[in-house]
JSON list of C-alpha atoms in Angstrom, two decimals:
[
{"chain": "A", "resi": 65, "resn": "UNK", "atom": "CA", "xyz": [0.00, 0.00, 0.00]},
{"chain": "A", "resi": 66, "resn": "UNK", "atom": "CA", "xyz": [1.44, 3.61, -1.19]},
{"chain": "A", "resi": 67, "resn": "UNK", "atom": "CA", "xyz": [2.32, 5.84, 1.31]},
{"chain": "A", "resi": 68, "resn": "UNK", "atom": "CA", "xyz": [-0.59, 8.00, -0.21]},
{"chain": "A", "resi": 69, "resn": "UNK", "atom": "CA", "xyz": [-3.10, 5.87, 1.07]},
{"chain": "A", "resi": 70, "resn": "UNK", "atom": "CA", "xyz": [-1.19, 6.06, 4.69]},
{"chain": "A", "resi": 71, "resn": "UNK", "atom": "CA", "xyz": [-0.90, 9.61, 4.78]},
{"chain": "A", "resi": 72, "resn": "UNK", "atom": "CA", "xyz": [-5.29, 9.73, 4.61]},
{"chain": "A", "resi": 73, "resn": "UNK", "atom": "CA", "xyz": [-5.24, 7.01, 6.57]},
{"chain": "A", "resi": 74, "resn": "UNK", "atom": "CA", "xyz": [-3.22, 6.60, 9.42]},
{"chain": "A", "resi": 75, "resn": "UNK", "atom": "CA", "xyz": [-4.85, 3.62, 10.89]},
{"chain": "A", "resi": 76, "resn": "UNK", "atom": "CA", "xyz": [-3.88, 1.64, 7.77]},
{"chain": "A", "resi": 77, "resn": "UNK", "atom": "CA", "xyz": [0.09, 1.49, 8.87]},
{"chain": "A", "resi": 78, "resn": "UNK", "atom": "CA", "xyz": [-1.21, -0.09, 12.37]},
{"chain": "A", "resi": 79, "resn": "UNK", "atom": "CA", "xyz": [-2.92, -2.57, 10.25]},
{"chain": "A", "resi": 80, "resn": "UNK", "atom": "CA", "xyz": [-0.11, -3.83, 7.91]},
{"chain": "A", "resi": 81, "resn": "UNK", "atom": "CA", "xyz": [2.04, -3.99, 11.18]},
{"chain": "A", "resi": 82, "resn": "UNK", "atom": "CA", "xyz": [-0.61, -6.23, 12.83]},
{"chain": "A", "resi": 83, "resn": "UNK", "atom": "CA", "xyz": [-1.03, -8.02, 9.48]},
{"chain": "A", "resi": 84, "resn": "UNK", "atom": "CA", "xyz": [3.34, -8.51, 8.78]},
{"chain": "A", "resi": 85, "resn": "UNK", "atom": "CA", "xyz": [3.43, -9.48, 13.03]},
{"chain": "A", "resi": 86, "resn": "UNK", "atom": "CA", "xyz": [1.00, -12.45, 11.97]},
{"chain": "A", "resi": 87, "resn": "UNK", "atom": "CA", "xyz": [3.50, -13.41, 9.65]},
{"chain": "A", "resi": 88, "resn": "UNK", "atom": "CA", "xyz": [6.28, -14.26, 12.51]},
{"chain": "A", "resi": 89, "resn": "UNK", "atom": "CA", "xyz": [6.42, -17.74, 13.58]},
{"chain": "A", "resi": 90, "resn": "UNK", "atom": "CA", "xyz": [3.53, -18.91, 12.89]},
{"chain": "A", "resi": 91, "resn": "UNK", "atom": "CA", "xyz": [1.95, -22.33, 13.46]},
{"chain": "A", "resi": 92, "resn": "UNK", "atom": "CA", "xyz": [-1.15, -23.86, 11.17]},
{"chain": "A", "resi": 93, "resn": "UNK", "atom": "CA", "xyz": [-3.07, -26.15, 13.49]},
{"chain": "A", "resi": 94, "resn": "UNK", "atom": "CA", "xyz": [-5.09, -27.58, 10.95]},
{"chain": "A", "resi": 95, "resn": "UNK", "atom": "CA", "xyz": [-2.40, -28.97, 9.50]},
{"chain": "A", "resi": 96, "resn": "UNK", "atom": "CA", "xyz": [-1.23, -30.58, 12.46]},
{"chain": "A", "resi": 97, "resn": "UNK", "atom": "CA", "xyz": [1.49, -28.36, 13.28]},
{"chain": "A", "resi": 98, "resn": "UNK", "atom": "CA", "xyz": [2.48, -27.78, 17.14]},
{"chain": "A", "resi": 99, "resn": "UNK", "atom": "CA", "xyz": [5.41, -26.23, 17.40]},
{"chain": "A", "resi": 100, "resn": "UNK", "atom": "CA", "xyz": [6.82, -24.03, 20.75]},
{"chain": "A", "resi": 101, "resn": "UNK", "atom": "CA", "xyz": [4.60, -22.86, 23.36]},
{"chain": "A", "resi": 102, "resn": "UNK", "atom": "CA", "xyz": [2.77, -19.58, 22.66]},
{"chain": "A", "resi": 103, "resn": "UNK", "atom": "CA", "xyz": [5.12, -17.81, 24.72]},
{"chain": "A", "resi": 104, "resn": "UNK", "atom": "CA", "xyz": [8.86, -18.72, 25.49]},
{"chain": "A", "resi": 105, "resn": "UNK", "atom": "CA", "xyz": [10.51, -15.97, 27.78]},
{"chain": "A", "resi": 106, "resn": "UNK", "atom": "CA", "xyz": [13.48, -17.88, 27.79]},
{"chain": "A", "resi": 107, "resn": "UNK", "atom": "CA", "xyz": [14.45, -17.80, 24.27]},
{"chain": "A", "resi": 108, "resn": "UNK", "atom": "CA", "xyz": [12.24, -14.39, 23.92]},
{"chain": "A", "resi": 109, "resn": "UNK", "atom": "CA", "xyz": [10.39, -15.65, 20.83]},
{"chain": "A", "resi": 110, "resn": "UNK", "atom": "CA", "xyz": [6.73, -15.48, 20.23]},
{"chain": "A", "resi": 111, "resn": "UNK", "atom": "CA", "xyz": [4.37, -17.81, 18.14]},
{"chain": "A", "resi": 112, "resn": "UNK", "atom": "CA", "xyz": [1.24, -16.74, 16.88]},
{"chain": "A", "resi": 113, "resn": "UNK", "atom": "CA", "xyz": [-1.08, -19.36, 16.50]},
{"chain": "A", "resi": 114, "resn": "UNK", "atom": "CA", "xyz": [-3.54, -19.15, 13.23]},
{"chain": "A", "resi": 115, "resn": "UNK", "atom": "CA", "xyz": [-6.75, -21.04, 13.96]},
{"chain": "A", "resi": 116, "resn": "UNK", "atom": "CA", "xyz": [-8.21, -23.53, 11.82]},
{"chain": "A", "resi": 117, "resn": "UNK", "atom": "CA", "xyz": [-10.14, -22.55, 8.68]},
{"chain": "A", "resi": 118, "resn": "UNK", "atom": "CA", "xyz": [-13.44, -21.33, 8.99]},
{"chain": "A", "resi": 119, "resn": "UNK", "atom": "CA", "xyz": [-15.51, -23.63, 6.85]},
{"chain": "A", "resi": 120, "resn": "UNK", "atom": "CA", "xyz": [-18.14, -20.62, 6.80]},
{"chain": "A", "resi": 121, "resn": "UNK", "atom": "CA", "xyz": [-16.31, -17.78, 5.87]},
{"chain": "A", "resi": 122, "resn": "UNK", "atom": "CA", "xyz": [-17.74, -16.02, 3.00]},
{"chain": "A", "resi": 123, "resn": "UNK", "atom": "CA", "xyz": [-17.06, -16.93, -0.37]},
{"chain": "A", "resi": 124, "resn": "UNK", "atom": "CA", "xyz": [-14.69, -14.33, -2.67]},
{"chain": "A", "resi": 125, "resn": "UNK", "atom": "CA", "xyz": [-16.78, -12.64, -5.10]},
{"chain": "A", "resi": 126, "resn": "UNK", "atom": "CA", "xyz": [-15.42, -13.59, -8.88]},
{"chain": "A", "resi": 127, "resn": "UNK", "atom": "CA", "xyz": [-12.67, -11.12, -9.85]},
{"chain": "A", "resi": 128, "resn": "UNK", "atom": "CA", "xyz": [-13.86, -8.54, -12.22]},
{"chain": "A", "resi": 129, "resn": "UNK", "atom": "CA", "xyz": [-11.48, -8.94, -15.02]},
{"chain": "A", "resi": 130, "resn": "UNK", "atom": "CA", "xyz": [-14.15, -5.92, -17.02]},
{"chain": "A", "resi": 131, "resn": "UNK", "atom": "CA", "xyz": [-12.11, -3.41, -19.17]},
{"chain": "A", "resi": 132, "resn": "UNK", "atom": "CA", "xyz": [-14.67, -0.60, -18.08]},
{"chain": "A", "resi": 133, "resn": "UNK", "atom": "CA", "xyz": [-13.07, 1.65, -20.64]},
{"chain": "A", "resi": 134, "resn": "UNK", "atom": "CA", "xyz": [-16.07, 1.89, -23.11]},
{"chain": "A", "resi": 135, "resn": "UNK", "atom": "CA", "xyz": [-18.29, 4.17, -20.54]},
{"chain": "A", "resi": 136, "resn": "UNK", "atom": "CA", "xyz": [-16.31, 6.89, -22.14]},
{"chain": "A", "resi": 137, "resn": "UNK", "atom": "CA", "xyz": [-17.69, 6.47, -25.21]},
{"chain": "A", "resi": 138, "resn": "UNK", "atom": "CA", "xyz": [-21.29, 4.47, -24.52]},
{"chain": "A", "resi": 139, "resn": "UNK", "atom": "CA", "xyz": [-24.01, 4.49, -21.86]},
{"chain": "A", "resi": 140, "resn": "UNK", "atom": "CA", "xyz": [-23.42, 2.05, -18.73]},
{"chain": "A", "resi": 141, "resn": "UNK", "atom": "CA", "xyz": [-26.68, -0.04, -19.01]},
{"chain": "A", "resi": 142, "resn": "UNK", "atom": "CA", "xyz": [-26.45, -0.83, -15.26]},
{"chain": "A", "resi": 143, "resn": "UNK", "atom": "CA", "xyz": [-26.04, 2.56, -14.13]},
{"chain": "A", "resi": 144, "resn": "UNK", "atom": "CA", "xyz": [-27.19, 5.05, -16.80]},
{"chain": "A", "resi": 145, "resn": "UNK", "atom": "CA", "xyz": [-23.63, 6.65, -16.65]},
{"chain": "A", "resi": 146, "resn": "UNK", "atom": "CA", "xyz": [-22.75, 8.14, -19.99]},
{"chain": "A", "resi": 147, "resn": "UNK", "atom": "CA", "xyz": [-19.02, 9.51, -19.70]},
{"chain": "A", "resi": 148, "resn": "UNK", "atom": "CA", "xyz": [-19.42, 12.30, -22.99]},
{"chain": "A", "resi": 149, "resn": "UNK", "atom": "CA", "xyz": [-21.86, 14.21, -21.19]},
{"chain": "A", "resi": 150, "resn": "UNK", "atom": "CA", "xyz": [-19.72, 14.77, -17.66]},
{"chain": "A", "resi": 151, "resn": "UNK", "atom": "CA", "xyz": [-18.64, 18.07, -17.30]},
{"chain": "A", "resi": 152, "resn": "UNK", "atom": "CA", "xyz": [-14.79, 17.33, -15.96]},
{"chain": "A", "resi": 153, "resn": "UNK", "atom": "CA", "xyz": [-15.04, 20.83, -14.68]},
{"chain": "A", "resi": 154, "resn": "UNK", "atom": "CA", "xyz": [-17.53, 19.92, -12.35]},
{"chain": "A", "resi": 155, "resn": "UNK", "atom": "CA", "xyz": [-15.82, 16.95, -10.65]},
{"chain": "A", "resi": 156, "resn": "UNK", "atom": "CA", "xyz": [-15.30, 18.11, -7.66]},
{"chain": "A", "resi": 157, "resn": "UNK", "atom": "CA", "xyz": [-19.06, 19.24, -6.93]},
{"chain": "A", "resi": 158, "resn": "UNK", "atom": "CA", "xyz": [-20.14, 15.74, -8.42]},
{"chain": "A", "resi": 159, "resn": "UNK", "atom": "CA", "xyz": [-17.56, 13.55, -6.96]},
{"chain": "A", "resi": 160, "resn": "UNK", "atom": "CA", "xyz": [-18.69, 15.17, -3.69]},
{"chain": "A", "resi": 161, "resn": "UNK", "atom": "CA", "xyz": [-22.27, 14.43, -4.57]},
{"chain": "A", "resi": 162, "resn": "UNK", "atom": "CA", "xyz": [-21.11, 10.87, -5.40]},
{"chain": "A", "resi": 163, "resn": "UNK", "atom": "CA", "xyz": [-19.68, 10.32, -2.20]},
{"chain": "A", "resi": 164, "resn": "UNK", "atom": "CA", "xyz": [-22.30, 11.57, 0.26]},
{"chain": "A", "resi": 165, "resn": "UNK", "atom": "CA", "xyz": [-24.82, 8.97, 0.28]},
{"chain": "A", "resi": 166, "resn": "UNK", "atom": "CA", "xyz": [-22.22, 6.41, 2.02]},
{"chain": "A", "resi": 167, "resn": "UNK", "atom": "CA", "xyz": [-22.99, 7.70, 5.24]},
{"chain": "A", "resi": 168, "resn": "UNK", "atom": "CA", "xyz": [-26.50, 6.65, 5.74]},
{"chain": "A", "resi": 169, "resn": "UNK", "atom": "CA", "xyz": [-25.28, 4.00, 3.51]},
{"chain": "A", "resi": 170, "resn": "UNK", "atom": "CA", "xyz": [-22.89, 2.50, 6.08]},
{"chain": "A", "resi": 171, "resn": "UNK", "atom": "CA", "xyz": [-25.00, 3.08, 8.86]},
{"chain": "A", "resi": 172, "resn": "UNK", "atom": "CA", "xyz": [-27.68, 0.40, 7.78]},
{"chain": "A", "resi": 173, "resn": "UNK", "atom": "CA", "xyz": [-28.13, -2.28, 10.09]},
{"chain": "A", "resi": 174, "resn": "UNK", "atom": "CA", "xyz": [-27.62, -4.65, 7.18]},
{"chain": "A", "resi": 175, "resn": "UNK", "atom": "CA", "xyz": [-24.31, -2.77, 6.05]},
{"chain": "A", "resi": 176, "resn": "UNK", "atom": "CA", "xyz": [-22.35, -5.94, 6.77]},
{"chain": "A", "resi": 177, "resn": "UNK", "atom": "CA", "xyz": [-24.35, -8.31, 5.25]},
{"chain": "A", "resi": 178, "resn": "UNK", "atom": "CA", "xyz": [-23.71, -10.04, 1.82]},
{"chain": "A", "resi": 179, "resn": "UNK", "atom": "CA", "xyz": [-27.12, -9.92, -0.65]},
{"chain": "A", "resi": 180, "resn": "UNK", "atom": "CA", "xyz": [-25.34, -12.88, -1.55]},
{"chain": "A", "resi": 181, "resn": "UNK", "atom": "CA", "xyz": [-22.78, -14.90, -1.30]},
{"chain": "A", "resi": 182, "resn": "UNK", "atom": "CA", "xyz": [-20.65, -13.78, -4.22]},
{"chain": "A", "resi": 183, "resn": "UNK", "atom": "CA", "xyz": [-21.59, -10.06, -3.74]},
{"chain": "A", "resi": 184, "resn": "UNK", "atom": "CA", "xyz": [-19.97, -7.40, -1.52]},
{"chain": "A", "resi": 185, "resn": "UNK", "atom": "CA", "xyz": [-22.11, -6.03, 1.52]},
{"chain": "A", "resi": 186, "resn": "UNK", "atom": "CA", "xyz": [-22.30, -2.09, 1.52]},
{"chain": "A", "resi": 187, "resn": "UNK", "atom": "CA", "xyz": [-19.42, -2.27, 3.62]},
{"chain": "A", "resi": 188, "resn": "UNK", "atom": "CA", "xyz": [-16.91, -3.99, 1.41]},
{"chain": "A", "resi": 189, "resn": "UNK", "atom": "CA", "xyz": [-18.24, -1.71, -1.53]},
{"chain": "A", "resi": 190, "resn": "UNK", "atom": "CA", "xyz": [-17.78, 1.23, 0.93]},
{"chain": "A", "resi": 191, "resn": "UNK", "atom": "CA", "xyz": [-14.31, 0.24, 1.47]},
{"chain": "A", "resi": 192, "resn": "UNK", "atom": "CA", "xyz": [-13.62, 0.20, -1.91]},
{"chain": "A", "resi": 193, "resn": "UNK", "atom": "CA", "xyz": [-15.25, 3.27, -3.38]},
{"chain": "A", "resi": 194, "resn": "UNK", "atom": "CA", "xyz": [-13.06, 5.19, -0.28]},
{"chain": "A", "resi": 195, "resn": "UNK", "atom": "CA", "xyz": [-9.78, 3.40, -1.89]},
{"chain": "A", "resi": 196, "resn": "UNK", "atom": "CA", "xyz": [-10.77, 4.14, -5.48]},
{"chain": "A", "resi": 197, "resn": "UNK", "atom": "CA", "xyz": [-11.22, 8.09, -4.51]},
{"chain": "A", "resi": 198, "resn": "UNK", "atom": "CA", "xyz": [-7.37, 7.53, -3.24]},
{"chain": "A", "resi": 199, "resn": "UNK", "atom": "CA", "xyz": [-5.95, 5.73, -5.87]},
{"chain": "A", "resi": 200, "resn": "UNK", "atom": "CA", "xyz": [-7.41, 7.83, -8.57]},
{"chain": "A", "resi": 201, "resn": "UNK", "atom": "CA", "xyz": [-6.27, 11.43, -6.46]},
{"chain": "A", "resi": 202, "resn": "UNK", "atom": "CA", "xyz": [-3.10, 9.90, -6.85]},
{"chain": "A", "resi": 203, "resn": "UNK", "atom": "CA", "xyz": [-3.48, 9.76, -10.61]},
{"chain": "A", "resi": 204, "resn": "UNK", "atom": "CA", "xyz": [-4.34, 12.28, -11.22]},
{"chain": "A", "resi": 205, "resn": "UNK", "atom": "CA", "xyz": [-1.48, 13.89, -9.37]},
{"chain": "A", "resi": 206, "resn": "UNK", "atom": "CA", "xyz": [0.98, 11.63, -11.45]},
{"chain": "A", "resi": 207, "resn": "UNK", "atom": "CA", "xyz": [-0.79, 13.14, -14.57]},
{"chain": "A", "resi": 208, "resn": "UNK", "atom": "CA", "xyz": [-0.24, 16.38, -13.38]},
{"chain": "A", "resi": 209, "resn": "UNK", "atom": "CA", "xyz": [3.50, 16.12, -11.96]},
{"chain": "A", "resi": 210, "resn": "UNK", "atom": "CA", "xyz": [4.95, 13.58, -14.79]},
{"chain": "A", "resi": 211, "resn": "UNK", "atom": "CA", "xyz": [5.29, 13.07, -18.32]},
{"chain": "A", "resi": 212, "resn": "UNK", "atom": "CA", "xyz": [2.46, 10.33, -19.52]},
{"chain": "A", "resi": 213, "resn": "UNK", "atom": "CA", "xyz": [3.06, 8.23, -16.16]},
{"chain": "A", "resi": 214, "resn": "UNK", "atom": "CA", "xyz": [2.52, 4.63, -15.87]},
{"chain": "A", "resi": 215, "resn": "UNK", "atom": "CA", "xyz": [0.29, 4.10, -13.25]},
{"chain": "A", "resi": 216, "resn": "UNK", "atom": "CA", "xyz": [1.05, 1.26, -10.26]},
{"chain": "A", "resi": 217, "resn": "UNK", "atom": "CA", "xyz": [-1.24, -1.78, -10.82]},
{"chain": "A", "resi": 218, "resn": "UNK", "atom": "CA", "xyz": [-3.74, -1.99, -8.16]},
{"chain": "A", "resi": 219, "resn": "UNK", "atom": "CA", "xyz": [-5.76, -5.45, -8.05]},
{"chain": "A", "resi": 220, "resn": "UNK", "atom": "CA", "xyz": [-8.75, -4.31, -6.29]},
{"chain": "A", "resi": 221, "resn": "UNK", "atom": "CA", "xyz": [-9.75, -8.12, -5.68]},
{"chain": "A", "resi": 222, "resn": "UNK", "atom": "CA", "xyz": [-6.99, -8.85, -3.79]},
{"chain": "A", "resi": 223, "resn": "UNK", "atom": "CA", "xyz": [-6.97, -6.00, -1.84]},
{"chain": "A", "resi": 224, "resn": "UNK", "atom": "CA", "xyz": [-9.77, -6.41, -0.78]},
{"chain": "A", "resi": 225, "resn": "UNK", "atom": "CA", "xyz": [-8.76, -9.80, 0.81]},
{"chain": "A", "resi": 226, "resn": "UNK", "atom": "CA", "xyz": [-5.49, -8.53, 2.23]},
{"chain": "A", "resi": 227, "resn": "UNK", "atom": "CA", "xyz": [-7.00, -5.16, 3.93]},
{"chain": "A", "resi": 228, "resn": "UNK", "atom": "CA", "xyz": [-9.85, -7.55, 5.19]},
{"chain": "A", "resi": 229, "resn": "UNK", "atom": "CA", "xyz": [-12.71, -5.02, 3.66]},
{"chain": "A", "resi": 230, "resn": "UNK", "atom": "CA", "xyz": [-15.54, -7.68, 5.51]},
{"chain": "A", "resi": 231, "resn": "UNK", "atom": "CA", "xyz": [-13.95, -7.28, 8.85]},
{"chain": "A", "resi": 232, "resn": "UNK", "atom": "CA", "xyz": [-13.88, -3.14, 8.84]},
{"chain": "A", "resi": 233, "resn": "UNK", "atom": "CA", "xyz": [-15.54, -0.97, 11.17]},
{"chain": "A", "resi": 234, "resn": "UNK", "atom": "CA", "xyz": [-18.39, 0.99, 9.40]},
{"chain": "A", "resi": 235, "resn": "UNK", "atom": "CA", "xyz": [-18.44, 3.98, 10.96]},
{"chain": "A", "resi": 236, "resn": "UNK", "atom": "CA", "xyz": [-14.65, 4.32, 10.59]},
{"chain": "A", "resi": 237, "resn": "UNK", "atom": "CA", "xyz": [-14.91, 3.82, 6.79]},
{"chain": "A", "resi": 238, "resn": "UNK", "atom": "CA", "xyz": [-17.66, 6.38, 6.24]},
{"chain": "A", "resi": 239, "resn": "UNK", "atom": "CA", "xyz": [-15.12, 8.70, 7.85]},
{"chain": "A", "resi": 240, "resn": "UNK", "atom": "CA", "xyz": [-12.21, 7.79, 5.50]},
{"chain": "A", "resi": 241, "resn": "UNK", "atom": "CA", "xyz": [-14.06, 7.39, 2.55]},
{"chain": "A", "resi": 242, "resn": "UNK", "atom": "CA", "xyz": [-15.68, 11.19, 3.81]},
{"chain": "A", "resi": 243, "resn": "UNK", "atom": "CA", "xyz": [-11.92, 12.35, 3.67]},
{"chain": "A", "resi": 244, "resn": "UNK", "atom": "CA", "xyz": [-10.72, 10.75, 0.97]},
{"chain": "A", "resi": 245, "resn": "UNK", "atom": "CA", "xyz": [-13.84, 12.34, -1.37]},
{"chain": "A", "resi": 246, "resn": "UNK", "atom": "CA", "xyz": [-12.19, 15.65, 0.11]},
{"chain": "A", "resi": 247, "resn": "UNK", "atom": "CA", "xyz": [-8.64, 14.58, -0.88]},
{"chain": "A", "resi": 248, "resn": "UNK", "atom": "CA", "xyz": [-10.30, 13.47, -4.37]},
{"chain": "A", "resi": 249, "resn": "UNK", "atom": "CA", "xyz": [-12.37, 16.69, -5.13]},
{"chain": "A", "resi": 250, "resn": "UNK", "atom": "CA", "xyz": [-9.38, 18.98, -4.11]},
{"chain": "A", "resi": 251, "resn": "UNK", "atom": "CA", "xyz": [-6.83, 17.50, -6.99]},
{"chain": "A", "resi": 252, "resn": "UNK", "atom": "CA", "xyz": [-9.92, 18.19, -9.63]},
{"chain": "A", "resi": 253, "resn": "UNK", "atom": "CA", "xyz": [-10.17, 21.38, -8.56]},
{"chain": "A", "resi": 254, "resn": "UNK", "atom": "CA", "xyz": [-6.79, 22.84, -9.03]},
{"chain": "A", "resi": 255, "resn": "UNK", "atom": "CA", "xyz": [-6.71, 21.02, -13.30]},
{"chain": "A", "resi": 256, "resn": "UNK", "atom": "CA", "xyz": [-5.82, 23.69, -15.40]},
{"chain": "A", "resi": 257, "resn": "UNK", "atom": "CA", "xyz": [-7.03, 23.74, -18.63]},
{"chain": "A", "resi": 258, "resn": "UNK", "atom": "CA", "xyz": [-3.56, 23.05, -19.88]},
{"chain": "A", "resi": 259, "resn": "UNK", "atom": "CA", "xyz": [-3.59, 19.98, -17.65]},
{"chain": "A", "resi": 260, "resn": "UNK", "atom": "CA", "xyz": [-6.76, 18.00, -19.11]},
{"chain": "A", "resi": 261, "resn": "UNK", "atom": "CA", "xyz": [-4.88, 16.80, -22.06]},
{"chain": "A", "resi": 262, "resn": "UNK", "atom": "CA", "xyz": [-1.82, 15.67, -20.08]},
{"chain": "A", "resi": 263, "resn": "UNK", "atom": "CA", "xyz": [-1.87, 11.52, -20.72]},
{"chain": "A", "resi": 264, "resn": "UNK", "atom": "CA", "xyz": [-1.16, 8.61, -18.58]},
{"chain": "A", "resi": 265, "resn": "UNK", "atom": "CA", "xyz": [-1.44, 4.96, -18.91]},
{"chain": "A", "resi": 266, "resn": "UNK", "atom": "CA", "xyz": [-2.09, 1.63, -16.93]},
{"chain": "A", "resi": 267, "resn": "UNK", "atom": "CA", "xyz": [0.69, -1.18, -17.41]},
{"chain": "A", "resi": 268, "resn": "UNK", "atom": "CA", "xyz": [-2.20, -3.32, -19.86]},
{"chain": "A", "resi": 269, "resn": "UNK", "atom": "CA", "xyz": [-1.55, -0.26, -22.05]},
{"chain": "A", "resi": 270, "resn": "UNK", "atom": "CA", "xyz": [-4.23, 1.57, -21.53]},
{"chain": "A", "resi": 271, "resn": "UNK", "atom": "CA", "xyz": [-4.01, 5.21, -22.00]},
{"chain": "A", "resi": 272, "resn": "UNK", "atom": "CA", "xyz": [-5.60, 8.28, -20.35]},
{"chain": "A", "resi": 273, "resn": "UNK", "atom": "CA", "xyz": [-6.12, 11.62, -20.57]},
{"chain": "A", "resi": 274, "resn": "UNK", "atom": "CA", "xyz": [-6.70, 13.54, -17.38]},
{"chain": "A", "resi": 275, "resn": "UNK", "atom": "CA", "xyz": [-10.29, 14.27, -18.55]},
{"chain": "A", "resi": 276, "resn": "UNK", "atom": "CA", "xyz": [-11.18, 10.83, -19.59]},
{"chain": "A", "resi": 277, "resn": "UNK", "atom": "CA", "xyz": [-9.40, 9.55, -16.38]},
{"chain": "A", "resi": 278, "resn": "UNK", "atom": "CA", "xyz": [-11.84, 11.69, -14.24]},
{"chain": "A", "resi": 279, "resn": "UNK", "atom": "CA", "xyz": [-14.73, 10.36, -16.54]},
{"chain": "A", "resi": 280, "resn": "UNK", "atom": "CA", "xyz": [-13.52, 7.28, -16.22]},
{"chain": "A", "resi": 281, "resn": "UNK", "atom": "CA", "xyz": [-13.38, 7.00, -11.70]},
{"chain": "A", "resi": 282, "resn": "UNK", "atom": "CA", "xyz": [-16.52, 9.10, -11.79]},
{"chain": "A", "resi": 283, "resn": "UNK", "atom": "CA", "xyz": [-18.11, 6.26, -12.90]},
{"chain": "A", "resi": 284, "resn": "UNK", "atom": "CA", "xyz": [-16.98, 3.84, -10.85]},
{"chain": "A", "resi": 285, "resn": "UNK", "atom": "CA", "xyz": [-18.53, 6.15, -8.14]},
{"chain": "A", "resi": 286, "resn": "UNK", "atom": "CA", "xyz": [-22.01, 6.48, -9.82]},
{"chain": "A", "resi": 287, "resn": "UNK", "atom": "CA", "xyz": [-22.22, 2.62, -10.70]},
{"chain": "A", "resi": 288, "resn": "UNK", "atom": "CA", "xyz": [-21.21, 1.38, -6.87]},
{"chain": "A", "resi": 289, "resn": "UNK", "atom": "CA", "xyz": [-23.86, 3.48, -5.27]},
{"chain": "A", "resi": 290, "resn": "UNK", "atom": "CA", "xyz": [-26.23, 1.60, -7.71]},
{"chain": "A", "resi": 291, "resn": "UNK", "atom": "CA", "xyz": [-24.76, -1.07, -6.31]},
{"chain": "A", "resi": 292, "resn": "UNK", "atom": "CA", "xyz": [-25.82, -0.43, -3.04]},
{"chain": "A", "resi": 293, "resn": "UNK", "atom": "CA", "xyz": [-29.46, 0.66, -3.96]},
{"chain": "A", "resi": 294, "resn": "UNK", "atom": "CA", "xyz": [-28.59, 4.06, -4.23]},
{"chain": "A", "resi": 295, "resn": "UNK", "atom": "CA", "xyz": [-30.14, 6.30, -7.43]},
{"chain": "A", "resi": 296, "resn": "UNK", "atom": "CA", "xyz": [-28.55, 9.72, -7.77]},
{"chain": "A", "resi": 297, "resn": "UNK", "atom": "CA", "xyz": [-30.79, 11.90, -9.89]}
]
């Protein structure tokens, strides 16, 4: 994780530690292992004890392996999103707009609950729109500051497995993803006109303008809160 994303979010350092601690001596009991005690103050070594597989935990969603590149050019038939007629100087009002329904949003009683088993709850979606507004500030920044960048690849399947998006606190990620639309609006508002046709490109080869890359993430916005039974008008 970039040290953008721990600069916005503090907490997320304390969770990597917590998450590379887990990696130190540790024993799989469902594979028979025993190994030391828990706790040797002799030898002044720890072990961290992983419990057996939960047979229930929910299943991973099928990655979405989607090039989402064609909103720019035709209508999103899930969403209604049609990128030609965003106005990329308005981003900041609409990516605001975008991100104020997650709130109320995260503070359903059901916002940790999977519709089904395959599909994000609210909260995992909520988790990942408030990364998304991150990753794409960044971006846009690169845009800005370099000559036609090449972004970092950023699998947001298995990032959601390694930051443990099911296991977050709600209330904490309507904060952050609060923030982060702050962070995200603030980089749209300072584009220059001279800016917009600045390019950049993912490492599939994909390449970006700064005004089709904020059509592009405003989309992803709009089409998650759909996701989540939300209809902006």
């Amino acid at each position: 994780m970039s040290d953008f994303f721990q600069l916005f979010q503090p907490g997320l350092r304390h969770q990597q530690e917590q998450r590379d601690l887990e990696k130190i001596l540790v024993v799989d009991e469902d594979n028979g292992g025993t190994g030391p005690k828990p706790l040797d103050l002799d030898s002044g070594s720890v072990t961290l004890r992983r419990p057996a597989a939960n047979p229930s935990a929910p299943v991973e969603p099928e990655p979405d392996t989607k090039d989402w590149t064609w909103v720019l050019d035709e209508r999103c038939p899930e969403c209604g999103f049609v990128g030609s007629e965003v106005d990329v100087h308005q981003l900041p009002t609409l990516v605001r707009q975008a991100a104020a329904p997650w709130a109320e949003v995260l503070a359903r009683p059901t916002a940790t609950t999977r519709p089904s088993p395959q599909v994000w709850s609210p909260l995992e979606y909520g988790c990942h729109v408030r990364d998304v507004l991150l990753i794409f500030a960044e971006r846009a920044l690169m845009i800005r500051e370099q000559d036609d960048p090449q972004f970092p690849n950023w699998d947001q399947d298995a990032t959601a497995i390694s930051e443990r998006y099911a296991e977050q606190e709600p209330a904490t990620v309507a904060e952050q993803l609060t923030t982060a639309a702050m962070v995200n609006a603030a980089v749209w508002e300072g584009v220059s006109a001279e800016e917009w046709p600045r390019p950049g490109r993912r490492s599939n080869g994909s390449v970006f303008t700064l005004e089709s890359l904020g059509r592009y993430f405003l989309h992803d916005l709009r089409h998650h809160l759909v996701d989540v039974g939300v209809q902006l008008d």
